Amino acid sequence: RTQLEQYSEEAPLKTQPKHKANKRAASIAASTWVGCLSISHFLMTRTIASQWAPSGVSDASEILSGEWWRTVTALVLHADIVHLLGNLTLGALLIGLLAAETGAGTALLLTLLGGALGNASNALLGATTHSSIGASTAVFAALGVLVGGRFRIDRASLQRGRAWIPLVAGLALLGWMGGPSERIGADGAAVRTDVPAHVLGLLWGLVLGLCYLTPGRAHRNEAWALTGAAGLMVASWYLATS
């Protein structure tokens, strides 16, 4: 006991303060995600705005010719209600978890950037005839940001080996929910999963998480981050329709 007391006096154990999840930020981010995608789907399928939809598709040849905004606009377009509901559910869960750690603005901005970078990389690396729509690339980017941030903070802790656990879990989720699949849509056309976009979205999310995110750290200027995400989406649709 004497030796332990002396050890504690000479080298006290360092404890990291526990971070409390920001439930309010999680609710705001998840609600914003669900609201924006739902409204966009309604506008693009039930109103005169549906004529804009072709201008927002992530078309590889058009992106490579300079229409970079398609990498952003395609994230709010969906083939049908089934496609939309899948991205609403998983996206709200992952973005909510991310926002609880970082704040609503940061979570939405990183998700949008990761999805756009995933679509851009898919256009660059894939066939020039490739085209896609849907928020799933951004959803897996949010997963990548979560995994990358957790990997970074765990590698800096005393138990460095556990850092690989979220990475393996993230890859398992990618294989389970983002793997190859095909179904017949409401219009009778085949709806196929864009696996390369999912993988690239996850990879870009990992990069953003490793470079920027530290779970548990209070982020400032959340209003500016949220404004940046909204501004990027509005600017992209303005360019697509002008």
Coordinates of C-alpha atoms in Angstrom, one line a residue, residues 12-240:
P12 CA -0.9 10.3 -10.8
L13 CA -3.0 8.6 -13.4
K14 CA -4.3 10.9 -16.1
T15 CA -8.0 10.6 -16.7
Q16 CA -9.8 12.0 -19.8
P17 CA -13.0 13.9 -19.0
K18 CA -16.0 12.1 -20.3
H19 CA -17.7 13.9 -23.2
K20 CA -21.5 14.3 -22.9
A21 CA -23.3 13.8 -26.2
N22 CA -25.1 16.8 -27.5
K23 CA -28.6 15.5 -27.9
R24 CA -30.0 18.8 -29.1
A25 CA -27.4 19.0 -31.9
A26 CA -28.2 15.4 -32.8
S27 CA -32.0 16.2 -33.1
I28 CA -31.3 19.3 -35.2
A29 CA -29.0 17.5 -37.6
A30 CA -31.3 14.5 -38.0
S31 CA -34.4 16.7 -38.4
T32 CA -32.6 18.9 -41.0
W33 CA -31.5 15.8 -42.9
V34 CA -35.0 14.3 -43.0
G35 CA -36.7 17.6 -43.8
C36 CA -34.4 18.6 -46.6
L37 CA -34.4 15.2 -48.4
S38 CA -38.2 14.9 -48.0
I39 CA -38.9 18.3 -49.3
S40 CA -36.5 17.9 -52.2
H41 CA -38.1 14.6 -53.2
F42 CA -41.5 16.2 -53.2
L43 CA -40.4 19.1 -55.2
M44 CA -38.6 17.0 -57.8
T45 CA -41.5 14.5 -58.2
R46 CA -44.7 16.4 -57.6
T47 CA -44.2 19.9 -58.8
I48 CA -42.9 21.9 -61.8
A49 CA -39.4 21.7 -60.3
S50 CA -39.3 18.1 -61.7
Q51 CA -38.0 19.5 -64.9
W52 CA -34.8 20.4 -63.1
A53 CA -34.0 16.9 -61.9
P54 CA -32.1 15.8 -65.1
S55 CA -29.8 18.8 -64.5
G56 CA -28.9 17.5 -61.1
V57 CA -28.0 13.9 -61.9
S58 CA -24.4 12.9 -61.2
D59 CA -23.4 12.3 -64.8
A60 CA -19.7 11.4 -65.1
S61 CA -19.2 12.9 -68.6
E62 CA -20.9 16.2 -67.5
I63 CA -18.9 16.4 -64.3
L64 CA -15.6 15.8 -66.1
S65 CA -16.6 18.6 -68.6
G66 CA -16.8 21.1 -65.7
E67 CA -20.2 20.7 -64.1
W68 CA -18.9 20.0 -60.6
W69 CA -22.2 21.0 -59.0
R70 CA -23.8 17.7 -60.1
T71 CA -21.7 16.0 -57.4
V72 CA -23.8 18.0 -54.8
T73 CA -27.2 18.2 -56.4
A74 CA -27.4 14.4 -57.1
L75 CA -27.3 13.8 -53.3
V76 CA -30.9 15.0 -52.9
L77 CA -32.4 13.2 -55.9
H78 CA -33.9 9.7 -55.4
A79 CA -35.4 7.1 -57.7
D80 CA -38.5 6.4 -55.6
I81 CA -39.9 6.4 -52.1
V82 CA -38.1 3.2 -51.2
H83 CA -34.8 4.6 -52.2
L84 CA -35.6 7.8 -50.2
L85 CA -36.7 6.0 -47.0
G86 CA -33.5 4.0 -46.9
N87 CA -31.3 7.0 -47.0
L88 CA -33.6 8.9 -44.6
T89 CA -33.4 6.2 -41.9
L90 CA -29.7 5.3 -42.0
G91 CA -28.7 8.9 -42.7
A92 CA -30.6 10.3 -39.8
L93 CA -29.1 7.7 -37.4
L94 CA -25.5 8.3 -38.5
I95 CA -25.7 12.0 -38.9
G96 CA -27.4 12.3 -35.5
L97 CA -24.6 10.3 -33.9
L98 CA -22.0 12.5 -35.6
A99 CA -23.8 15.7 -34.6
A100 CA -23.9 14.5 -31.0
E101 CA -20.1 14.5 -31.0
T102 CA -19.3 17.5 -33.2
G103 CA -22.4 19.8 -33.5
A104 CA -25.1 19.9 -36.1
G105 CA -23.4 22.3 -38.5
T106 CA -20.1 20.4 -38.6
A107 CA -21.9 17.1 -39.0
L108 CA -24.0 18.2 -42.0
L109 CA -21.1 20.1 -43.7
L110 CA -18.7 17.1 -43.4
T111 CA -21.4 14.7 -44.7
L112 CA -22.1 16.9 -47.7
L113 CA -18.5 17.4 -48.5
G114 CA -17.8 13.7 -48.2
G115 CA -20.7 12.8 -50.4
A116 CA -19.7 15.4 -53.1
L117 CA -16.1 14.2 -53.1
G118 CA -17.3 10.6 -53.4
N119 CA -19.4 11.4 -56.4
A120 CA -16.5 13.4 -58.0
S121 CA -14.1 10.5 -57.5
N122 CA -16.6 8.0 -58.9
A123 CA -16.9 10.2 -62.0
L124 CA -13.1 10.4 -62.3
L125 CA -12.4 6.7 -61.8
G126 CA -15.5 5.1 -63.4
A127 CA -16.9 5.0 -66.9
T128 CA -17.8 8.3 -68.6
T129 CA -21.3 6.9 -69.3
H130 CA -22.0 6.4 -65.6
S131 CA -24.7 8.3 -63.8
S132 CA -26.3 8.1 -60.4
I133 CA -28.5 9.8 -57.9
G134 CA -29.2 9.4 -54.2
A135 CA -27.9 10.5 -50.8
S136 CA -26.3 7.1 -50.0
T137 CA -22.8 8.4 -50.9
A138 CA -23.2 11.1 -48.3
V139 CA -24.6 8.6 -45.8
F140 CA -21.5 6.4 -46.0
A141 CA -19.4 9.5 -45.9
A142 CA -21.0 10.3 -42.5
L143 CA -20.1 6.8 -41.4
G144 CA -16.5 7.3 -42.5
V145 CA -16.2 10.6 -40.6
L146 CA -17.4 8.8 -37.4
V147 CA -15.0 5.9 -37.9
G148 CA -12.1 8.2 -38.8
G149 CA -12.6 10.4 -35.8
R150 CA -12.9 7.5 -33.4
F151 CA -9.8 5.9 -34.9
R152 CA -7.9 9.1 -34.4
I153 CA -8.8 9.6 -30.8
D154 CA -8.4 5.9 -29.8
R155 CA -4.9 5.8 -31.4
A156 CA -4.0 8.7 -29.1
S157 CA -5.2 6.9 -26.0
L158 CA -3.5 4.3 -23.8
Q159 CA -5.4 1.4 -25.5
R160 CA -4.3 2.0 -29.0
G161 CA -5.3 -1.5 -30.2
R162 CA -9.0 -0.8 -29.8
A163 CA -8.7 1.9 -32.5
W164 CA -9.2 -0.8 -35.2
I165 CA -12.5 -1.9 -33.8
P166 CA -14.6 1.0 -35.2
L167 CA -12.7 0.7 -38.5
V168 CA -13.7 -3.0 -38.9
A169 CA -17.2 -2.2 -37.8
G170 CA -17.5 0.5 -40.4
L171 CA -16.3 -1.8 -43.2
A172 CA -18.8 -4.4 -41.9
L173 CA -21.6 -1.9 -42.2
L174 CA -20.5 -0.9 -45.7
G175 CA -20.6 -4.6 -46.8
W176 CA -24.0 -5.2 -45.1
M177 CA -25.9 -2.1 -46.2
G178 CA -23.9 -0.8 -49.1
G179 CA -23.1 -4.0 -51.1
P180 CA -24.5 -5.0 -54.5
S181 CA -28.3 -5.2 -54.9
E182 CA -30.9 -4.7 -57.5
R183 CA -34.6 -4.2 -57.5
I184 CA -37.4 -3.0 -59.8
G185 CA -38.4 0.6 -59.2
A186 CA -41.9 2.1 -59.3
D187 CA -41.5 3.0 -63.0
G188 CA -40.5 -0.5 -63.9
A189 CA -36.8 0.4 -64.3
A190 CA -34.0 -1.5 -62.5
V191 CA -32.6 0.3 -59.5
R192 CA -29.0 -0.8 -58.8
T193 CA -26.8 0.0 -55.8
D194 CA -23.8 2.2 -56.7
V195 CA -21.2 0.3 -54.8
P196 CA -18.2 2.3 -55.9
A197 CA -19.9 5.5 -54.8
H198 CA -20.5 4.0 -51.4
V199 CA -16.9 2.9 -51.0
L200 CA -15.5 6.2 -52.2
G201 CA -17.9 8.1 -49.9
L202 CA -16.7 6.1 -46.9
L203 CA -13.1 6.6 -47.8
W204 CA -13.5 10.4 -48.2
G205 CA -15.4 10.4 -44.9
L206 CA -12.4 8.6 -43.3
V207 CA -10.1 11.2 -44.6
L208 CA -12.2 14.1 -43.3
G209 CA -12.6 12.4 -40.0
L210 CA -8.9 11.7 -39.6
C211 CA -7.9 15.2 -40.7
Y212 CA -10.5 17.3 -38.9
L213 CA -12.7 15.4 -36.4
T214 CA -11.8 14.8 -32.8
P215 CA -14.8 13.3 -31.0
G216 CA -15.6 15.0 -27.7
R217 CA -14.0 18.3 -28.8
A218 CA -16.4 21.2 -28.7
H219 CA -16.5 22.8 -32.1
R220 CA -17.2 26.5 -32.5
N221 CA -19.0 28.4 -35.3
E222 CA -21.6 25.7 -35.8
A223 CA -23.9 28.4 -37.3
W224 CA -21.2 29.2 -39.9
A225 CA -20.7 25.5 -40.7
L226 CA -24.5 25.0 -41.2
T227 CA -24.6 28.1 -43.4
G228 CA -21.7 26.7 -45.5
A229 CA -23.5 23.5 -46.0
A230 CA -26.8 25.2 -47.0
G231 CA -24.9 27.7 -49.2
L232 CA -23.1 24.9 -51.1
M233 CA -26.4 23.2 -51.8
V234 CA -28.2 26.3 -52.9
A235 CA -25.3 27.5 -55.1
S236 CA -25.1 24.0 -56.7
W237 CA -28.8 24.0 -57.6
Y238 CA -28.5 27.6 -58.9
L239 CA -25.7 26.6 -61.2
A240 CA -27.6 23.5 -62.3

